[in-house]
Short mmCIF file of C-alpha atoms and ligand atoms in Angstrom, two decimals:
data_model
loop_
_atom_site.label_atom_id
_atom_site.label_comp_id
_atom_site.label_asym_id
_atom_site.label_seq_id
_atom_site.Cartn_x
_atom_site.Cartn_y
_atom_site.Cartn_z
CA MET S 1 -35.67 -94.55 25.76
CA VAL S 2 -35.10 -90.82 25.28
CA GLU S 3 -32.43 -90.16 22.67
CA LYS S 4 -29.15 -88.81 24.03
CA SER S 5 -28.15 -85.30 23.04
CA VAL S 6 -24.83 -84.70 21.31
CA PHE S 7 -23.70 -82.95 24.50
CA GLU S 8 -24.47 -86.01 26.64
CA MET S 9 -22.46 -88.06 24.15
CA ILE S 10 -19.53 -85.64 24.50
CA LEU S 11 -19.77 -85.81 28.30
CA ASN S 12 -19.83 -89.64 28.12
CA LYS S 13 -16.81 -89.55 25.75
CA GLU S 14 -18.84 -91.19 22.99
CA ILE S 15 -18.00 -88.18 20.80
CA GLU S 16 -14.59 -86.52 20.83
CA SER S 17 -14.53 -82.95 22.12
CA GLU S 18 -12.13 -81.31 24.56
CA ILE S 19 -13.91 -80.38 27.78
CA ILE S 20 -12.42 -77.00 28.67
CA TYR S 21 -14.29 -76.56 31.97
CA GLU S 22 -16.06 -79.03 34.25
CA ASP S 23 -17.59 -79.08 37.71
CA GLU S 24 -20.29 -81.25 39.31
CA GLU S 25 -23.14 -79.69 37.39
CA ILE S 26 -21.72 -77.91 34.37
CA PHE S 27 -19.20 -78.40 31.57
CA ALA S 28 -18.01 -76.30 28.66
CA ILE S 29 -16.62 -77.00 25.19
CA ASN S 30 -15.49 -74.96 22.22
CA ASP S 31 -18.19 -74.79 19.57
CA ILE S 32 -17.37 -77.04 16.61
CA ASN S 33 -18.52 -74.33 14.21
CA PRO S 34 -17.39 -71.06 15.82
CA VAL S 35 -18.93 -67.77 14.72
CA ALA S 36 -16.21 -65.71 16.45
CA PRO S 37 -12.66 -66.25 17.79
CA VAL S 38 -14.15 -67.21 21.15
CA HIS S 39 -17.26 -69.39 20.93
CA ILE S 40 -17.78 -71.57 23.96
CA LEU S 41 -20.84 -73.57 24.95
CA ILE S 42 -21.67 -73.77 28.66
CA ILE S 43 -23.82 -76.82 29.25
CA PRO S 44 -25.58 -78.30 32.29
CA LYS S 45 -24.88 -81.99 32.87
CA LYS S 46 -28.59 -82.36 33.60
CA LYS S 47 -30.41 -82.53 30.28
CA VAL S 48 -33.07 -79.85 29.94
CA ALA S 49 -34.34 -79.79 26.36
CA THR S 50 -35.22 -76.11 25.99
CA MET S 51 -35.43 -73.01 28.14
CA ASN S 52 -39.19 -73.68 28.27
CA ASP S 53 -38.49 -76.80 30.33
CA LEU S 54 -36.69 -74.96 33.13
CA THR S 55 -38.38 -74.92 36.52
CA GLU S 56 -37.79 -72.98 39.72
CA GLU S 57 -35.57 -75.89 40.80
CA ASP S 58 -33.12 -74.87 38.08
CA GLU S 59 -32.66 -71.28 39.32
CA LEU S 60 -29.28 -71.96 40.90
CA LEU S 61 -28.08 -74.05 37.97
CA VAL S 62 -28.85 -71.32 35.42
CA GLY S 63 -27.20 -68.72 37.65
CA LYS S 64 -24.10 -70.90 37.92
CA MET S 65 -23.97 -71.25 34.13
CA VAL S 66 -23.83 -67.47 33.82
CA ILE S 67 -21.06 -67.24 36.41
CA VAL S 68 -19.07 -69.96 34.59
CA ALA S 69 -19.56 -67.99 31.35
CA LYS S 70 -18.25 -64.74 32.77
CA ASN S 71 -15.27 -66.53 34.35
CA LEU S 72 -14.46 -68.13 30.98
CA ALA S 73 -14.78 -64.70 29.32
CA LYS S 74 -12.19 -63.37 31.77
CA SER S 75 -9.90 -66.35 31.21
CA ARG S 76 -10.04 -65.69 27.46
CA ASN S 77 -9.31 -61.96 28.02
CA ILE S 78 -12.55 -60.79 26.43
CA ASP S 79 -14.19 -59.53 29.63
CA GLU S 80 -13.21 -55.92 28.98
CA SER S 81 -13.46 -55.93 25.16
CA GLY S 82 -16.90 -57.50 25.42
CA TYR S 83 -18.86 -60.63 24.65
CA ARG S 84 -22.34 -61.92 24.06
CA LEU S 85 -24.24 -64.58 26.03
CA LEU S 86 -26.97 -66.27 24.06
CA TRP S 87 -29.59 -68.97 24.60
CA ASN S 88 -31.45 -70.18 21.51
CA THR S 89 -34.91 -71.58 22.07
CA ASN S 90 -36.81 -73.59 19.48
CA LYS S 91 -37.35 -73.06 15.78
CA ASP S 92 -37.39 -69.30 15.29
CA ALA S 93 -34.12 -68.97 17.21
CA MET S 94 -32.69 -71.92 15.22
CA GLN S 95 -32.01 -74.12 18.23
CA THR S 96 -30.40 -77.27 16.86
CA VAL S 97 -29.35 -79.16 19.99
CA PHE S 98 -32.20 -79.85 22.38
CA HIS S 99 -30.14 -79.78 25.56
CA ILE S 100 -29.88 -76.22 26.79
CA HIS S 101 -26.55 -74.46 26.40
CA LEU S 102 -25.31 -70.94 26.85
CA HIS S 103 -23.23 -69.55 23.96
CA LEU S 104 -20.30 -67.33 25.01
CA ILE S 105 -19.26 -65.41 21.91
CA GLY S 106 -16.57 -62.76 21.58
CA GLY S 107 -13.06 -61.85 20.57
CA THR S 108 -14.19 -59.65 17.70
CA MET S 109 -16.65 -56.82 17.05
CA LEU S 110 -20.02 -58.58 16.85
CA LYS S 111 -22.80 -57.54 14.54
CA GLY S 112 -25.88 -56.07 16.16
CA ILE S 113 -28.92 -58.29 16.65
P1 LIG C 201 -27.95 -74.08 18.98
O1 LIG C 201 -28.16 -73.69 17.54
O2 LIG C 201 -28.74 -75.30 19.35
O3 LIG C 201 -28.14 -72.94 19.93
O4 LIG C 201 -26.41 -74.42 19.08
C1 LIG C 201 -25.88 -75.70 19.01
C2 LIG C 201 -24.40 -75.51 18.84
O5 LIG C 201 -23.75 -76.74 19.08
C3 LIG C 201 -24.00 -75.05 17.43
O6 LIG C 201 -23.35 -73.79 17.50
C4 LIG C 201 -23.10 -76.18 16.93
O7 LIG C 201 -22.04 -75.70 16.13
C5 LIG C 201 -22.65 -76.85 18.20
N1 LIG C 201 -22.38 -78.27 18.05
C6 LIG C 201 -23.18 -79.19 17.49
N2 LIG C 201 -22.60 -80.40 17.51
C7 LIG C 201 -21.40 -80.25 18.11
C8 LIG C 201 -20.34 -81.15 18.44
O8 LIG C 201 -20.37 -82.36 18.17
N3 LIG C 201 -19.25 -80.63 19.07
C9 LIG C 201 -19.17 -79.30 19.39
N4 LIG C 201 -18.06 -78.90 20.01
N5 LIG C 201 -20.16 -78.42 19.11
C10 LIG C 201 -21.26 -78.88 18.47
#
């Protein structure tokens, strides 16, 4: 059996974490270890391990994740001040959870990358 990701465990309520947004395909939580005042993870309910595993079938899903992110940015009043959307993939990007997720980071002046 394929091991469950921490995000699947959160979705299944096996791990405690407030779900701050949810629809049929996507949910969002606050990052447990925030790097900025706003640090939200937008996560597909469908487990896709890394960005490398996306297929054309996922086009709409990924697009919806971006729309959810920008709506959350507006709801947190950081749409005008600015924010960063980030996907980490594999070792060099320090991906730690192998279930894709979009980081929404903002609420402060971010360092350049
Ligand atoms: P990655 O480095 O894979 O792009 O990001 C994984 C993120 O998930 C990290 O920022 C980490 O803090 C967050 N994270 C890991 N475990 C948990 C958890 O149990 N709850 C929450 N809310 N976030 C988590």
